[in-house]
Amino acid sequence: MNKMMIKEMILAGLMMGSLAQAAQATRYMIGLKQPISAMMAPQKIQLQTNVQKLMQHLESSQFKGQFEAKLDRIHAVVVRINDSAELANLKANPAVNFVDKEVFRPLPKPVVGYVQPQSYVPYTTAVAGPKTPWGIKAVHAMEAWPASHEGQGALVVVLDTGIDKDHPAVAAAFAQGKDFTGDTSGLPYPFFDTVGHGTHVSGTIAGQLAADGFTGVAPDAKLMMGRVCSGEGCSNIAVAEGINWAVEQKADVVSMSLGGPFATPSERSAVKAALAAGVTIVAASGNSGEANVSYPAALPGVIAVGAVDIHSQKASFSQYGPELSVVAPGVDVVSSVPRGTGRDSEVKISVGNRDFQVVASTTFAGSQSPTSPVIGELVEAGLGKAGDFSGKDYRGKFALVKRGDIMFAEKAQNAINAGAKGLLVYNNAPGLIRGAITQDGSELAIPVFMVEESVGEALISDMNKGVVAKASLLVVPTDYASFDGTSMATPHVAGVVALVKAANKNLTPAQVKQILESTATPLQPNTNNEVGAGLVNAEKA
């Protein structure tokens, strides 16, 4: 081995070590007191000089960190640092407004275990087809289409978990995407949605009008996706970078179905800059049901969105407070998910000589998903407690249990212990429950399905008379799914903003917010601003 090869190996090793050290360093956003570039008024020359000096330092070999990004539109830069002296110097620099450490919020997810309404209120608004989501009709989107050209010319930037850009519901609206997480290993493209949340939100905003009636609020709007949430969660710096990108792209509205109990300086600064640049910000109020609006929804100027059900009643999970602007449909919202990841349940019942398919059923994430029918005799097991399985033979059969007293996962484990090959739960209240039966992503050894209370009670009545009942359980993969949450309400409002901006590009974010609030349909009760100005109304807006 010659000296040149040895030298190259040493240099390569040093470079790898430097890169590894940089990867381990903490990420910070540095907010600047003045724009990075642009001529300043005479009295600001010294500040501008300070910024120029800082930038020269950050981009030089003297900087004890790694320079990552320059965010011109929100007057900030992103760096990685693990040197405490360098960090202290930055905080003391006269050009620096703030130094904000990267933090992560949990991934945005739909509400788990929410009981959907028993019956739907008929809407008399325009209907495109049998599968038009009820929320599209509830916000009077289609009545607003003639004046807004269905959102043509409006640009919506979604900051979320990514998107399935080739989904038939959103492919025509999709313009471009960008990843801000850096966590792209194994993805078909950097902004691909592995969670489903971002694709669902996108379909509600700009889903294409299909023959079966599925549509988004603004089907002719253009859609961009900034992936700011990955396996680690949602980074405050990624969110700020996404907002900077939206301003660069001259977006009309940014939709953020994400949030937490506080806002960092990065997010506050980015939102303020976006609003000043004419970009309307729409964000979710949160799903804890508490009397406080989460951030960034609670920031000044942001349109904070809560959720209502199909009866125009506030969803119990919807956070509220003085900052809440309006509400929108957030219960049983059907929209697009990455292709093939949706799950439709199919339950067929045979009672004596009568066969029928159950009209409404559901299955749970974390249980087996049979893609071909699994058939078994039903045996009643009370509430599914361990003692309820004694005295009967459940081997190779389905246990029929009532919801209540213990968790679904415990009922399922008791059924497994008894040798049952499946579990059919019937509700103890009107409606159905969706969600996950396991919390760690694991899968149980049997399928677990749910039917409505009336179906279960009728089965128990027949079985008590000695009639043999059987069930067939099947999961059908689909490209759509029903979610609950203020995350689902937010894109309805973002879509309405797109319609409004398509009709009048000159409106400022403050004017858009005022229009939405003044034209919303008032709802009661509203003693503590539980529903803001009311249900957003696209036609009136």
mmCIF file of C-alpha atoms in Angstrom, residues 206-449:
data_model
loop_
_atom_site.group_PDB
_atom_site.id
_atom_site.type_symbol
_atom_site.label_atom_id
_atom_site.label_comp_id
_atom_site.label_asym_id
_atom_site.label_seq_id
_atom_site.Cartn_x
_atom_site.Cartn_y
_atom_site.Cartn_z
ATOM 1 C CA ALA A 206 -58.407 18.639 -3.046
ATOM 2 C CA GLY A 207 -59.661 15.129 -3.822
ATOM 3 C CA GLN A 208 -60.794 14.857 -7.442
ATOM 4 C CA LEU A 209 -64.510 14.578 -8.167
ATOM 5 C CA ALA A 210 -65.053 10.885 -8.992
ATOM 6 C CA ALA A 211 -67.954 9.096 -10.657
ATOM 7 C CA ASP A 212 -69.083 7.660 -7.321
ATOM 8 C CA GLY A 213 -69.220 11.153 -5.793
ATOM 9 C CA PHE A 214 -66.040 11.203 -3.746
ATOM 10 C CA THR A 215 -64.521 14.661 -3.810
ATOM 11 C CA GLY A 216 -62.522 17.123 -1.801
ATOM 12 C CA VAL A 217 -63.658 20.602 -0.855
ATOM 13 C CA ALA A 218 -61.622 22.294 -3.622
ATOM 14 C CA PRO A 219 -61.013 19.639 -6.311
ATOM 15 C CA ASP A 220 -59.339 22.011 -8.794
ATOM 16 C CA ALA A 221 -56.894 23.544 -6.302
ATOM 17 C CA LYS A 222 -53.213 22.656 -6.532
ATOM 18 C CA LEU A 223 -51.685 20.658 -3.701
ATOM 19 C CA MET A 224 -48.143 20.485 -2.326
ATOM 20 C CA MET A 225 -46.962 18.225 0.486
ATOM 21 C CA GLY A 226 -44.250 19.095 2.976
ATOM 22 C CA ARG A 227 -43.349 15.991 4.962
ATOM 23 C CA VAL A 228 -42.548 17.350 8.429
ATOM 24 C CA CYS A 229 -43.478 14.271 10.482
ATOM 25 C CA SER A 230 -41.640 10.933 10.460
ATOM 26 C CA GLY A 231 -41.061 8.053 12.842
ATOM 27 C CA GLU A 232 -39.566 10.392 15.455
ATOM 28 C CA GLY A 233 -42.627 12.640 15.354
ATOM 29 C CA CYS A 234 -43.041 16.211 14.104
ATOM 30 C CA SER A 235 -40.010 18.473 14.469
ATOM 31 C CA ASN A 236 -40.530 22.146 15.288
ATOM 32 C CA ILE A 237 -37.677 22.973 12.927
ATOM 33 C CA ALA A 238 -39.134 20.819 10.137
ATOM 34 C CA VAL A 239 -42.462 22.629 10.562
ATOM 35 C CA ALA A 240 -40.721 26.015 10.318
ATOM 36 C CA GLU A 241 -38.789 24.846 7.250
ATOM 37 C CA GLY A 242 -42.063 23.698 5.698
ATOM 38 C CA ILE A 243 -43.661 27.086 6.319
ATOM 39 C CA ASN A 244 -40.642 28.823 4.777
ATOM 40 C CA TRP A 245 -41.054 26.577 1.708
ATOM 41 C CA ALA A 246 -44.765 27.436 1.496
ATOM 42 C CA VAL A 247 -43.926 31.153 1.454
ATOM 43 C CA GLU A 248 -41.315 30.528 -1.254
ATOM 44 C CA GLN A 249 -43.931 28.718 -3.333
ATOM 45 C CA LYS A 250 -46.401 31.612 -2.900
ATOM 46 C CA ALA A 251 -48.976 29.338 -1.273
ATOM 47 C CA ASP A 252 -52.454 30.682 -0.577
ATOM 48 C CA VAL A 253 -52.947 28.512 2.493
ATOM 49 C CA VAL A 254 -50.945 26.173 4.726
ATOM 50 C CA SER A 255 -52.882 23.315 6.346
ATOM 51 C CA MET A 256 -51.433 21.840 9.550
ATOM 52 C CA SER A 257 -53.314 18.977 11.173
ATOM 53 C CA LEU A 258 -50.703 18.753 13.910
ATOM 54 C CA GLY A 259 -49.824 20.491 17.144
ATOM 55 C CA GLY A 260 -49.029 20.382 20.822
ATOM 56 C CA PRO A 261 -49.355 22.225 24.140
ATOM 57 C CA PHE A 262 -46.784 24.935 23.320
ATOM 58 C CA ALA A 263 -45.200 26.736 20.392
ATOM 59 C CA THR A 264 -41.455 27.124 20.032
ATOM 60 C CA PRO A 265 -39.790 30.343 18.847
ATOM 61 C CA SER A 266 -39.145 28.692 15.463
ATOM 62 C CA GLU A 267 -42.833 28.033 14.881
ATOM 63 C CA ARG A 268 -43.963 31.396 16.224
ATOM 64 C CA SER A 269 -41.515 33.236 14.000
ATOM 65 C CA ALA A 270 -42.355 31.159 10.913
ATOM 66 C CA VAL A 271 -46.120 31.596 11.316
ATOM 67 C CA LYS A 272 -45.739 35.343 11.847
ATOM 68 C CA ALA A 273 -43.586 35.666 8.720
ATOM 69 C CA ALA A 274 -45.997 33.582 6.623
ATOM 70 C CA LEU A 275 -48.994 35.670 7.669
ATOM 71 C CA ALA A 276 -47.056 38.852 6.864
ATOM 72 C CA ALA A 277 -46.289 37.390 3.413
ATOM 73 C CA GLY A 278 -49.999 36.818 2.742
ATOM 74 C CA VAL A 279 -50.180 33.074 3.461
ATOM 75 C CA THR A 280 -53.256 31.988 5.430
ATOM 76 C CA ILE A 281 -52.512 29.388 8.141
ATOM 77 C CA VAL A 282 -55.113 26.785 9.186
ATOM 78 C CA ALA A 283 -54.390 24.413 12.091
ATOM 79 C CA ALA A 284 -56.108 21.815 14.280
ATOM 80 C CA SER A 285 -57.290 22.738 17.775
ATOM 81 C CA GLY A 286 -56.300 19.317 19.220
ATOM 82 C CA ASN A 287 -57.955 16.095 20.347
ATOM 83 C CA SER A 288 -57.678 16.034 24.148
ATOM 84 C CA GLY A 289 -61.144 17.552 24.687
ATOM 85 C CA GLU A 290 -59.628 20.124 27.049
ATOM 86 C CA ALA A 291 -60.478 23.798 27.326
ATOM 87 C CA ASN A 292 -57.323 24.993 25.604
ATOM 88 C CA VAL A 293 -56.421 25.266 21.956
ATOM 89 C CA SER A 294 -53.177 23.587 20.946
ATOM 90 C CA TYR A 295 -50.335 25.247 19.053
ATOM 91 C CA PRO A 296 -49.748 26.402 16.360
ATOM 92 C CA ALA A 297 -53.560 26.771 16.102
ATOM 93 C CA ALA A 298 -53.596 29.115 19.132
ATOM 94 C CA LEU A 299 -51.073 31.547 17.654
ATOM 95 C CA PRO A 300 -52.348 35.014 16.674
ATOM 96 C CA GLY A 301 -53.716 35.189 13.139
ATOM 97 C CA VAL A 302 -54.057 31.418 12.687
ATOM 98 C CA ILE A 303 -57.476 29.919 11.855
ATOM 99 C CA ALA A 304 -57.939 27.376 14.668
ATOM 100 C CA VAL A 305 -60.326 24.541 13.775
ATOM 101 C CA GLY A 306 -62.418 22.336 16.046
ATOM 102 C CA ALA A 307 -64.530 19.300 15.131
ATOM 103 C CA VAL A 308 -68.253 18.527 15.010
ATOM 104 C CA ASP A 309 -70.141 15.350 14.176
ATOM 105 C CA ILE A 310 -72.816 14.851 11.550
ATOM 106 C CA HIS A 311 -75.446 16.269 13.912
ATOM 107 C CA SER A 312 -73.425 19.518 14.117
ATOM 108 C CA GLN A 313 -72.623 18.720 17.746
ATOM 109 C CA LYS A 314 -69.145 19.386 19.124
ATOM 110 C CA ALA A 315 -67.086 16.195 19.125
ATOM 111 C CA SER A 316 -66.151 15.312 22.691
ATOM 112 C CA PHE A 317 -62.434 15.160 21.792
ATOM 113 C CA SER A 318 -62.335 18.634 20.198
ATOM 114 C CA GLN A 319 -60.256 21.170 22.139
ATOM 115 C CA TYR A 320 -61.682 24.653 22.521
ATOM 116 C CA GLY A 321 -61.049 28.064 24.012
ATOM 117 C CA PRO A 322 -60.955 31.750 23.103
ATOM 118 C CA GLU A 323 -58.593 31.181 20.160
ATOM 119 C CA LEU A 324 -60.955 28.745 18.398
ATOM 120 C CA SER A 325 -62.091 30.251 15.086
ATOM 121 C CA VAL A 326 -64.558 27.817 13.505
ATOM 122 C CA VAL A 327 -65.531 24.152 13.491
ATOM 123 C CA ALA A 328 -65.851 21.649 10.659
ATOM 124 C CA PRO A 329 -66.720 17.964 10.130
ATOM 125 C CA GLY A 330 -64.296 15.813 12.114
ATOM 126 C CA VAL A 331 -66.212 12.590 12.856
ATOM 127 C CA ASP A 332 -66.473 9.632 10.468
ATOM 128 C CA VAL A 333 -64.623 11.531 7.734
ATOM 129 C CA VAL A 334 -63.987 9.291 4.725
ATOM 130 C CA SER A 335 -60.982 10.214 2.604
ATOM 131 C CA SER A 336 -58.014 8.807 0.724
ATOM 132 C CA VAL A 337 -55.244 6.775 2.363
ATOM 133 C CA PRO A 338 -52.146 5.228 0.748
ATOM 134 C CA ARG A 339 -53.424 2.715 -1.761
ATOM 135 C CA GLY A 340 -54.387 -0.640 -0.312
ATOM 136 C CA THR A 341 -53.973 0.417 3.326
ATOM 137 C CA GLY A 342 -57.642 1.105 3.994
ATOM 138 C CA ARG A 343 -59.697 -1.659 5.571
ATOM 139 C CA ASP A 344 -63.392 -2.304 4.968
ATOM 140 C CA SER A 345 -64.976 -4.894 7.230
ATOM 141 C CA GLU A 346 -67.574 -7.338 5.962
ATOM 142 C CA VAL A 347 -69.651 -9.366 8.415
ATOM 143 C CA LYS A 348 -72.219 -11.876 7.200
ATOM 144 C CA ILE A 349 -74.554 -13.668 9.584
ATOM 145 C CA SER A 350 -76.412 -16.953 9.234
ATOM 146 C CA VAL A 351 -79.191 -17.484 11.766
ATOM 147 C CA GLY A 352 -81.127 -20.681 11.220
ATOM 148 C CA ASN A 353 -82.211 -20.567 7.574
ATOM 149 C CA ARG A 354 -81.721 -16.794 7.214
ATOM 150 C CA ASP A 355 -78.555 -15.248 5.771
ATOM 151 C CA PHE A 356 -77.777 -11.531 5.701
ATOM 152 C CA GLN A 357 -74.880 -9.087 5.545
ATOM 153 C CA VAL A 358 -74.556 -6.687 8.471
ATOM 154 C CA VAL A 359 -75.081 -3.128 7.253
ATOM 155 C CA ALA A 360 -72.568 -1.478 9.622
ATOM 156 C CA SER A 361 -69.507 -3.190 11.069
ATOM 157 C CA THR A 362 -65.897 -2.410 11.804
ATOM 158 C CA THR A 363 -62.639 -4.135 12.607
ATOM 159 C CA PHE A 364 -59.669 -3.031 14.654
ATOM 160 C CA ALA A 365 -56.043 -2.329 13.823
ATOM 161 C CA GLY A 366 -53.943 -4.845 15.728
ATOM 162 C CA SER A 367 -56.261 -7.795 15.095
ATOM 163 C CA GLN A 368 -55.934 -10.328 12.296
ATOM 164 C CA SER A 369 -57.241 -9.073 8.952
ATOM 165 C CA PRO A 370 -58.615 -12.089 7.063
ATOM 166 C CA THR A 371 -58.548 -11.398 3.317
ATOM 167 C CA SER A 372 -60.676 -14.459 2.635
ATOM 168 C CA PRO A 373 -63.838 -15.244 4.642
ATOM 169 C CA VAL A 374 -63.331 -16.896 8.030
ATOM 170 C CA ILE A 375 -66.506 -18.729 9.083
ATOM 171 C CA GLY A 376 -67.433 -20.018 12.497
ATOM 172 C CA GLU A 377 -70.305 -20.746 14.850
ATOM 173 C CA LEU A 378 -71.082 -18.008 17.363
ATOM 174 C CA VAL A 379 -70.988 -18.827 21.076
ATOM 175 C CA GLU A 380 -72.085 -16.183 23.592
ATOM 176 C CA ALA A 381 -69.493 -15.156 26.232
ATOM 177 C CA GLY A 382 -71.036 -12.333 28.229
ATOM 178 C CA LEU A 383 -68.687 -9.369 28.590
ATOM 179 C CA GLY A 384 -65.680 -11.416 27.549
ATOM 180 C CA LYS A 385 -64.215 -11.724 31.047
ATOM 181 C CA ALA A 386 -62.181 -14.841 31.843
ATOM 182 C CA GLY A 387 -65.018 -16.351 33.869
ATOM 183 C CA ASP A 388 -67.506 -15.803 31.052
ATOM 184 C CA PHE A 389 -65.737 -18.434 28.957
ATOM 185 C CA SER A 390 -66.179 -21.296 31.464
ATOM 186 C CA GLY A 391 -68.630 -24.112 30.827
ATOM 187 C CA LYS A 392 -68.777 -23.790 27.011
ATOM 188 C CA ASP A 393 -66.678 -25.045 24.123
ATOM 189 C CA TYR A 394 -65.187 -22.184 22.085
ATOM 190 C CA ARG A 395 -62.577 -24.210 20.221
ATOM 191 C CA GLY A 396 -62.698 -23.357 16.500
ATOM 192 C CA LYS A 397 -65.665 -21.018 17.045
ATOM 193 C CA PHE A 398 -66.308 -17.279 17.377
ATOM 194 C CA ALA A 399 -66.937 -15.771 20.796
ATOM 195 C CA LEU A 400 -69.793 -13.242 20.825
ATOM 196 C CA VAL A 401 -69.268 -10.686 23.597
ATOM 197 C CA LYS A 402 -70.704 -7.361 24.652
ATOM 198 C CA ARG A 403 -68.638 -4.209 24.942
ATOM 199 C CA GLY A 404 -68.057 -3.022 28.521
ATOM 200 C CA ASP A 405 -66.111 -3.367 31.809
ATOM 201 C CA ILE A 406 -62.773 -4.515 30.325
ATOM 202 C CA MET A 407 -60.594 -3.524 27.374
ATOM 203 C CA PHE A 408 -61.132 -5.072 23.943
ATOM 204 C CA ALA A 409 -57.587 -6.490 24.046
ATOM 205 C CA GLU A 410 -58.397 -8.346 27.288
ATOM 206 C CA LYS A 411 -61.612 -9.744 25.818
ATOM 207 C CA ALA A 412 -59.637 -10.907 22.804
ATOM 208 C CA GLN A 413 -56.922 -12.551 24.924
ATOM 209 C CA ASN A 414 -59.548 -14.389 26.966
ATOM 210 C CA ALA A 415 -61.107 -15.624 23.721
ATOM 211 C CA ILE A 416 -57.696 -16.801 22.506
ATOM 212 C CA ASN A 417 -57.093 -18.611 25.816
ATOM 213 C CA ALA A 418 -60.435 -20.365 25.386
ATOM 214 C CA GLY A 419 -59.473 -21.585 21.916
ATOM 215 C CA ALA A 420 -61.762 -19.266 19.922
ATOM 216 C CA LYS A 421 -60.697 -18.503 16.370
ATOM 217 C CA GLY A 422 -62.336 -15.075 16.319
ATOM 218 C CA LEU A 423 -64.127 -12.466 18.415
ATOM 219 C CA LEU A 424 -67.294 -10.610 17.481
ATOM 220 C CA VAL A 425 -68.071 -7.704 19.814
ATOM 221 C CA TYR A 426 -71.425 -5.956 19.853
ATOM 222 C CA ASN A 427 -71.651 -2.422 21.168
ATOM 223 C CA ASN A 428 -73.376 -1.449 24.414
ATOM 224 C CA ALA A 429 -74.499 1.879 22.932
ATOM 225 C CA PRO A 430 -75.685 3.113 19.544
ATOM 226 C CA GLY A 431 -73.073 3.311 16.820
ATOM 227 C CA LEU A 432 -69.667 1.716 16.350
ATOM 228 C CA ILE A 433 -66.117 2.220 17.585
ATOM 229 C CA ARG A 434 -63.037 2.415 15.393
ATOM 230 C CA GLY A 435 -59.400 2.351 16.344
ATOM 231 C CA ALA A 436 -56.611 0.036 17.437
ATOM 232 C CA ILE A 437 -56.972 -2.955 19.726
ATOM 233 C CA THR A 438 -53.253 -2.983 20.529
ATOM 234 C CA GLN A 439 -51.212 0.108 21.322
ATOM 235 C CA ASP A 440 -47.739 -1.126 20.375
ATOM 236 C CA GLY A 441 -48.392 -2.045 16.758
ATOM 237 C CA SER A 442 -48.487 -5.793 17.465
ATOM 238 C CA GLU A 443 -51.127 -8.105 15.992
ATOM 239 C CA LEU A 444 -53.371 -10.485 17.916
ATOM 240 C CA ALA A 445 -53.742 -14.105 16.868
ATOM 241 C CA ILE A 446 -57.438 -13.773 15.961
ATOM 242 C CA PRO A 447 -59.669 -11.349 14.032
ATOM 243 C CA VAL A 448 -61.748 -8.949 16.154
ATOM 244 C CA PHE A 449 -64.827 -7.337 14.592
#
